[in-house]
PDB file of C-alpha atoms in Angstrom:
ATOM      1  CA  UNK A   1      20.992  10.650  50.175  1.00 57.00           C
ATOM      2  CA  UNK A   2      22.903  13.273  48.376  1.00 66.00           C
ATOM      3  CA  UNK A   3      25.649  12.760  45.952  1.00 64.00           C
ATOM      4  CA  UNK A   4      28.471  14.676  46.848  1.00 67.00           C
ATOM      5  CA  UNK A   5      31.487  15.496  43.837  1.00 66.00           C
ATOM      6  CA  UNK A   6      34.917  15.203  45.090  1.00 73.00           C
ATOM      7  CA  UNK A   7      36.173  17.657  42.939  1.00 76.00           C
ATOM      8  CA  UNK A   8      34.960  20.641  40.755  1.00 79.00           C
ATOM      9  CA  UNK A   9      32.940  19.830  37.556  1.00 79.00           C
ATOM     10  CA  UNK A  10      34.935  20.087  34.597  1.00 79.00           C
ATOM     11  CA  UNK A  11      34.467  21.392  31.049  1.00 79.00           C
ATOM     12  CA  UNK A  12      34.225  18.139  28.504  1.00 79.00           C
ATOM     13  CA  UNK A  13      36.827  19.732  26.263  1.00 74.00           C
ATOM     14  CA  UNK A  14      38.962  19.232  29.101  1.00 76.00           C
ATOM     15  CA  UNK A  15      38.210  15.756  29.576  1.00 76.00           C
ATOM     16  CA  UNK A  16      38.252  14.468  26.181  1.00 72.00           C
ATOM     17  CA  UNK A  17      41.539  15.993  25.701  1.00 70.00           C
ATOM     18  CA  UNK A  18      42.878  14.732  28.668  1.00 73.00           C
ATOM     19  CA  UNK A  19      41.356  11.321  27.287  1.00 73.00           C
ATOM     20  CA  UNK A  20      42.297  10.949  23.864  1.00 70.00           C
ATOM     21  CA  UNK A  21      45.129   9.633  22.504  1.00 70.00           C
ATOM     22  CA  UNK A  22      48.052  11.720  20.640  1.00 71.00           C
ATOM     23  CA  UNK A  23      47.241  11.027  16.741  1.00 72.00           C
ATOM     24  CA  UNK A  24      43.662  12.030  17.597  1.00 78.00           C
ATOM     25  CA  UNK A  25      44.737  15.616  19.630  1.00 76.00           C
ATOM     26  CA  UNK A  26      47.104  16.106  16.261  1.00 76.00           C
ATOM     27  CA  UNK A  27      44.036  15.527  14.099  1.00 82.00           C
ATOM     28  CA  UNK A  28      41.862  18.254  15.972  1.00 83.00           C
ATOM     29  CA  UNK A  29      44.295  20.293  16.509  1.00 84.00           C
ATOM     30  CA  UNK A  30      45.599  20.337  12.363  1.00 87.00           C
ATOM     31  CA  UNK A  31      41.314  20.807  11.812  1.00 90.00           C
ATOM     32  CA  UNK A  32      41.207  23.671  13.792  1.00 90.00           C
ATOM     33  CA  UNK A  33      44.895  24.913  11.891  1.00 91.00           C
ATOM     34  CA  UNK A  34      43.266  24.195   8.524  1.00 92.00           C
ATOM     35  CA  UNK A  35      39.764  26.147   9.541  1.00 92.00           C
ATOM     36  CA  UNK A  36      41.340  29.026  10.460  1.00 91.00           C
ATOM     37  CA  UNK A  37      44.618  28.883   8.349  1.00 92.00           C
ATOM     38  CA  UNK A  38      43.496  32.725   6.675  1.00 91.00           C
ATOM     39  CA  UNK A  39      43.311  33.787   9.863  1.00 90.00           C
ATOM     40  CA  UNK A  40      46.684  32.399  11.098  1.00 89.00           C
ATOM     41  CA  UNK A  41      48.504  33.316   7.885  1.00 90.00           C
ATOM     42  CA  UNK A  42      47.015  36.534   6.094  1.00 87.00           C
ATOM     43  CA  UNK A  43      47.095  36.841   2.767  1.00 87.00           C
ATOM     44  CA  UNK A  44      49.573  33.761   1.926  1.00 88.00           C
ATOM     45  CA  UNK A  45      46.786  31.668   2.899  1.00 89.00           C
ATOM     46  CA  UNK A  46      45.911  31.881  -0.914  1.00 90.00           C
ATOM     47  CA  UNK A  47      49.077  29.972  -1.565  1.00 92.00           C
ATOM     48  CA  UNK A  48      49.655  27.813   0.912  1.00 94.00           C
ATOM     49  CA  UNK A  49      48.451  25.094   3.307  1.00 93.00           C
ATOM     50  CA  UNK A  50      48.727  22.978   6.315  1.00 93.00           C
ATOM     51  CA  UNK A  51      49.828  19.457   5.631  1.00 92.00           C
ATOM     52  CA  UNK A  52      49.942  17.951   8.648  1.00 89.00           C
ATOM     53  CA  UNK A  53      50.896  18.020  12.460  1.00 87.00           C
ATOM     54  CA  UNK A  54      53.984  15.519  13.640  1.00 85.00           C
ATOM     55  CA  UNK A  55      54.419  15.535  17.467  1.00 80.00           C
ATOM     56  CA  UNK A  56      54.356  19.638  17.530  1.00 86.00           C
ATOM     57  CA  UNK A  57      55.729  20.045  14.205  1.00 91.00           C
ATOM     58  CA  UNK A  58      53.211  21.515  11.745  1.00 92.00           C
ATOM     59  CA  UNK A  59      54.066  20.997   7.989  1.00 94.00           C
ATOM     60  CA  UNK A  60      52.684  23.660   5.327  1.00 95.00           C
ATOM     61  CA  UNK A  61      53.039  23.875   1.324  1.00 95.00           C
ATOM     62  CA  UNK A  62      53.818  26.745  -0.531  1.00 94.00           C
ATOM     63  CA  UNK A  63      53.262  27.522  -3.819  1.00 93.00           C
ATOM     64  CA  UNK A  64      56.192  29.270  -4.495  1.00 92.00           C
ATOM     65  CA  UNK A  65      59.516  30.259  -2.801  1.00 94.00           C
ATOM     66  CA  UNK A  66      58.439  33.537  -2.160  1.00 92.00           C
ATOM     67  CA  UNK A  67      55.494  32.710  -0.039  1.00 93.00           C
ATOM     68  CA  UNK A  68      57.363  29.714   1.831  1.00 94.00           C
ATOM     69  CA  UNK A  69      59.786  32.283   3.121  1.00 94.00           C
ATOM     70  CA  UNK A  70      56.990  34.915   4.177  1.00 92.00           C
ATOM     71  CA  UNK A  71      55.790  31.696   6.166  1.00 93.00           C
ATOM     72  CA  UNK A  72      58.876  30.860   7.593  1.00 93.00           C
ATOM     73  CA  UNK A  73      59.610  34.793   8.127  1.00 93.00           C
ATOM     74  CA  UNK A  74      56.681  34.771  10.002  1.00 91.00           C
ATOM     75  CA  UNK A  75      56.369  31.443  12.046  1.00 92.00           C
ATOM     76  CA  UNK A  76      57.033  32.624  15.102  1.00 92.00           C
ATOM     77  CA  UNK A  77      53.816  35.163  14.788  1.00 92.00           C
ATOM     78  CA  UNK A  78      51.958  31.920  13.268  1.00 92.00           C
ATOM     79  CA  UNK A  79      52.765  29.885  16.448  1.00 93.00           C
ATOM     80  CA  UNK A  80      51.921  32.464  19.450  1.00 93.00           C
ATOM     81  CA  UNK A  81      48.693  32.727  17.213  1.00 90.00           C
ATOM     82  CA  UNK A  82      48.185  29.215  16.771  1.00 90.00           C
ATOM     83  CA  UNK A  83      48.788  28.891  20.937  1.00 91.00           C
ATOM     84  CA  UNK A  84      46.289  31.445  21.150  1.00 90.00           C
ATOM     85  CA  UNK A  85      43.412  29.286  20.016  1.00 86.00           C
ATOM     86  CA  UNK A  86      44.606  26.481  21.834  1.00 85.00           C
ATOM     87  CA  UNK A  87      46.951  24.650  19.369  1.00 86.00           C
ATOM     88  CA  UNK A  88      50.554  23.691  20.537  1.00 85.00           C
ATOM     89  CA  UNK A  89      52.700  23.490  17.655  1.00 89.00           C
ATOM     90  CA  UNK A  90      56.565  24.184  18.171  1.00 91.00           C
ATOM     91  CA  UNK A  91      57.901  24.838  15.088  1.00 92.00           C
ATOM     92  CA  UNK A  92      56.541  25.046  11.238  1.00 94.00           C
ATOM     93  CA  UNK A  93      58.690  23.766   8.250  1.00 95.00           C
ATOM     94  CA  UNK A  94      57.404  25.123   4.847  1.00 95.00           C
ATOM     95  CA  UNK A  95      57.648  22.480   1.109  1.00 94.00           C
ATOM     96  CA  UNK A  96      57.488  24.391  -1.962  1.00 94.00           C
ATOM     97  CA  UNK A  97      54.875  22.268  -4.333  1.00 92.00           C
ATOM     98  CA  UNK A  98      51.350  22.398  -5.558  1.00 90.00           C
ATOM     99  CA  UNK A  99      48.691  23.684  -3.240  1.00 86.00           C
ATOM    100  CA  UNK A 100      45.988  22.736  -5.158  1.00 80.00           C
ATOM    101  CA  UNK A 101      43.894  19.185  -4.214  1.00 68.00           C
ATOM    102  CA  UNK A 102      43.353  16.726  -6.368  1.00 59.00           C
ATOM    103  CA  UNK A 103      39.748  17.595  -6.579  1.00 56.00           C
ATOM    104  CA  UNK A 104      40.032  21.212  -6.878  1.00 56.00           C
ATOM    105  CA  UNK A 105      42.254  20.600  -9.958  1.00 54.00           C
ATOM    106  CA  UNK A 106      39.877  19.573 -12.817  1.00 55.00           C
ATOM    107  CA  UNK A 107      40.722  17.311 -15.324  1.00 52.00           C
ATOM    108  CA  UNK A 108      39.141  19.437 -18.185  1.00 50.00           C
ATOM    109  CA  UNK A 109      41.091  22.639 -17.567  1.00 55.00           C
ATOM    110  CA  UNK A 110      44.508  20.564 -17.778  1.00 58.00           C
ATOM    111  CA  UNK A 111      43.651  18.615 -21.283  1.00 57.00           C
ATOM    112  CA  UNK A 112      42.212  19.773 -24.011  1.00 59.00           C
ATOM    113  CA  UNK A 113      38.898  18.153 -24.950  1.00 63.00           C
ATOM    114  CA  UNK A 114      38.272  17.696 -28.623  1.00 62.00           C
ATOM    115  CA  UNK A 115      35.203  17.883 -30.289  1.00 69.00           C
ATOM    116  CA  UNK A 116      34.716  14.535 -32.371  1.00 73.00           C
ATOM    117  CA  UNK A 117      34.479  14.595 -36.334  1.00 71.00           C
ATOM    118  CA  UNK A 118      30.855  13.532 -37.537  1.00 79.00           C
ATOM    119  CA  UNK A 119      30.912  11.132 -40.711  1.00 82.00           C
ATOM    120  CA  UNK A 120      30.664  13.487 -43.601  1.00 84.00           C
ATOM    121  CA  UNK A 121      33.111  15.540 -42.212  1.00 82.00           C
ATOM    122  CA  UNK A 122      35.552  12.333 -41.606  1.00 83.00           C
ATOM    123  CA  UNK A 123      34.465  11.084 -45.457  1.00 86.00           C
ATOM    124  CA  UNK A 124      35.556  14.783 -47.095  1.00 88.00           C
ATOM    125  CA  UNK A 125      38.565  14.741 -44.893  1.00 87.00           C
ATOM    126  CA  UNK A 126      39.387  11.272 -45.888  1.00 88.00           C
ATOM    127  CA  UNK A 127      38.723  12.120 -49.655  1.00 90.00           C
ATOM    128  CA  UNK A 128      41.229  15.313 -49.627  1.00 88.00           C
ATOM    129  CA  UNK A 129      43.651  13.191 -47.525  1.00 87.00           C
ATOM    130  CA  UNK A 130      43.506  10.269 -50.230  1.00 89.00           C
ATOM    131  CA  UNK A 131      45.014  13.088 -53.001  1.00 88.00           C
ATOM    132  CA  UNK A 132      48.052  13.386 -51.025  1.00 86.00           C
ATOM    133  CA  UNK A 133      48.855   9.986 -51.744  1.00 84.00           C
ATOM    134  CA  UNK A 134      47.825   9.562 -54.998  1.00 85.00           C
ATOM    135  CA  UNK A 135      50.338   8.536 -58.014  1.00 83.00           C
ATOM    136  CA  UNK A 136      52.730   7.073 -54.917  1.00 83.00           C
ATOM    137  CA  UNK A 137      52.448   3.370 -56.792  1.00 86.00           C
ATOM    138  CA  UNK A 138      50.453   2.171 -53.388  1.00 86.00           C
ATOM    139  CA  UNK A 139      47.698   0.149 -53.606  1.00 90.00           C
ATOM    140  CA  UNK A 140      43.568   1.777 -52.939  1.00 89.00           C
ATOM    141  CA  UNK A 141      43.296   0.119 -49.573  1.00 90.00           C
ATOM    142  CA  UNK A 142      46.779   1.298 -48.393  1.00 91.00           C
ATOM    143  CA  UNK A 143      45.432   4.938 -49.598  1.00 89.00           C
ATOM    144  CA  UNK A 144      42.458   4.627 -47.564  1.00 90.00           C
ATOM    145  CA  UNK A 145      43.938   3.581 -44.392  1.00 91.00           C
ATOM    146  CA  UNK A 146      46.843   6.313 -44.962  1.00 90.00           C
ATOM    147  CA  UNK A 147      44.081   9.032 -45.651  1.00 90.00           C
ATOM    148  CA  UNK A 148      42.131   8.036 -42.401  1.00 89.00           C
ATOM    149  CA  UNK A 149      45.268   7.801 -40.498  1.00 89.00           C
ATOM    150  CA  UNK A 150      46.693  11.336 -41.400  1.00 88.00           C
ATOM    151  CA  UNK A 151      43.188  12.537 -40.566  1.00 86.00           C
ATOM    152  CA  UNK A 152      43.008  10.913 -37.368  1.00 82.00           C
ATOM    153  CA  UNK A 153      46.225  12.705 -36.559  1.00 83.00           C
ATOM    154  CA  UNK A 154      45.882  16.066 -37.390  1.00 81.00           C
ATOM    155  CA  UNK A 155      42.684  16.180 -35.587  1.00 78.00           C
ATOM    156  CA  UNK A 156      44.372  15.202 -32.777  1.00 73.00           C
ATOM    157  CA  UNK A 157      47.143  17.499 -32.949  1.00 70.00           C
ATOM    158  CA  UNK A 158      45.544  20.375 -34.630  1.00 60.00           C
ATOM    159  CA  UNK A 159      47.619  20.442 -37.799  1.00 51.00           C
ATOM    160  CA  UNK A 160      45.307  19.970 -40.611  1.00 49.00           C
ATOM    161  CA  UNK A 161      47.067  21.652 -43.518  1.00 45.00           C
TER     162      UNK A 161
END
């Protein structure tokens, strides 16, 4: 017996997107947006970003207010591109704020890292710190906490002296 189709085979694409729900169609849809953003935008793809898609809404960060408005000067070029590969989208509403993720921001580059003090250099610190305090009528213990306290704080912000 031969199996007979009632209608024409049809490409899976087609079938999964017929298939799936809404929030999943928005999140392939914003992939393929963010995978070929550079493409889509030019040269302000340095400084900006897709966010995310709502409905047919697609929301992008700038990095300035300069290249928000060359995004929004351009959106209507953005969209017939983006409906080019595929991607409905509407409209395209542009946030000025930091395009950089989390994890391509690094820790070390925003605060300074200091080296720490070894002993002897903490003891000869300590011992030109104590002659600041000297002949103030306090007592030797209060001049050695002082002393390491003053050097504890200029090494932290840099103002030995």
């Amino acid at each position: 017996m031969k199996f007979r189709m009632k209608e024409a085979p049809e490409h899976v694409s087609k079938v999964l997107e017929r298939e799936l729900s809404k929030e999943l169609k928005d999140l392939l849809d914003f992939y393929r947006i963010k995978k070929t953003w550079a493409e889509l935008v030019g040269m302000a793809s340095n400084k900006s970003k897709p966010i995310q898609i709502q409905g047919r809404k697609l929301q992008v960060i700038a990095a300035s207010p300069l290249i928000a408005q060359e995004i929004n000067m351009r959106s209507g070029q953005i969209i017939s591109r983006a409906l080019s590969l595929g991607i409905n989208i509407d409209s395209i509403s542009v946030y000025v704020g930091n395009v950089l993720d989390k994890d391509e921001m690094s820790h070390s580059s925003t605060v300074p890292r200091l080296k720490p003090l070894s002993e002897e250099d903490i003891a000869q610190e300590v011992e030109r710190a104590k002659e600041r305090f000297k002949g103030k009528n306090l007592s030797d213990d209060m001049i050695e906490r002082l002393s390491r306290l003053y050097v504890v704080y200029n090494k932290r912000f840099n103002s030995f002296s």
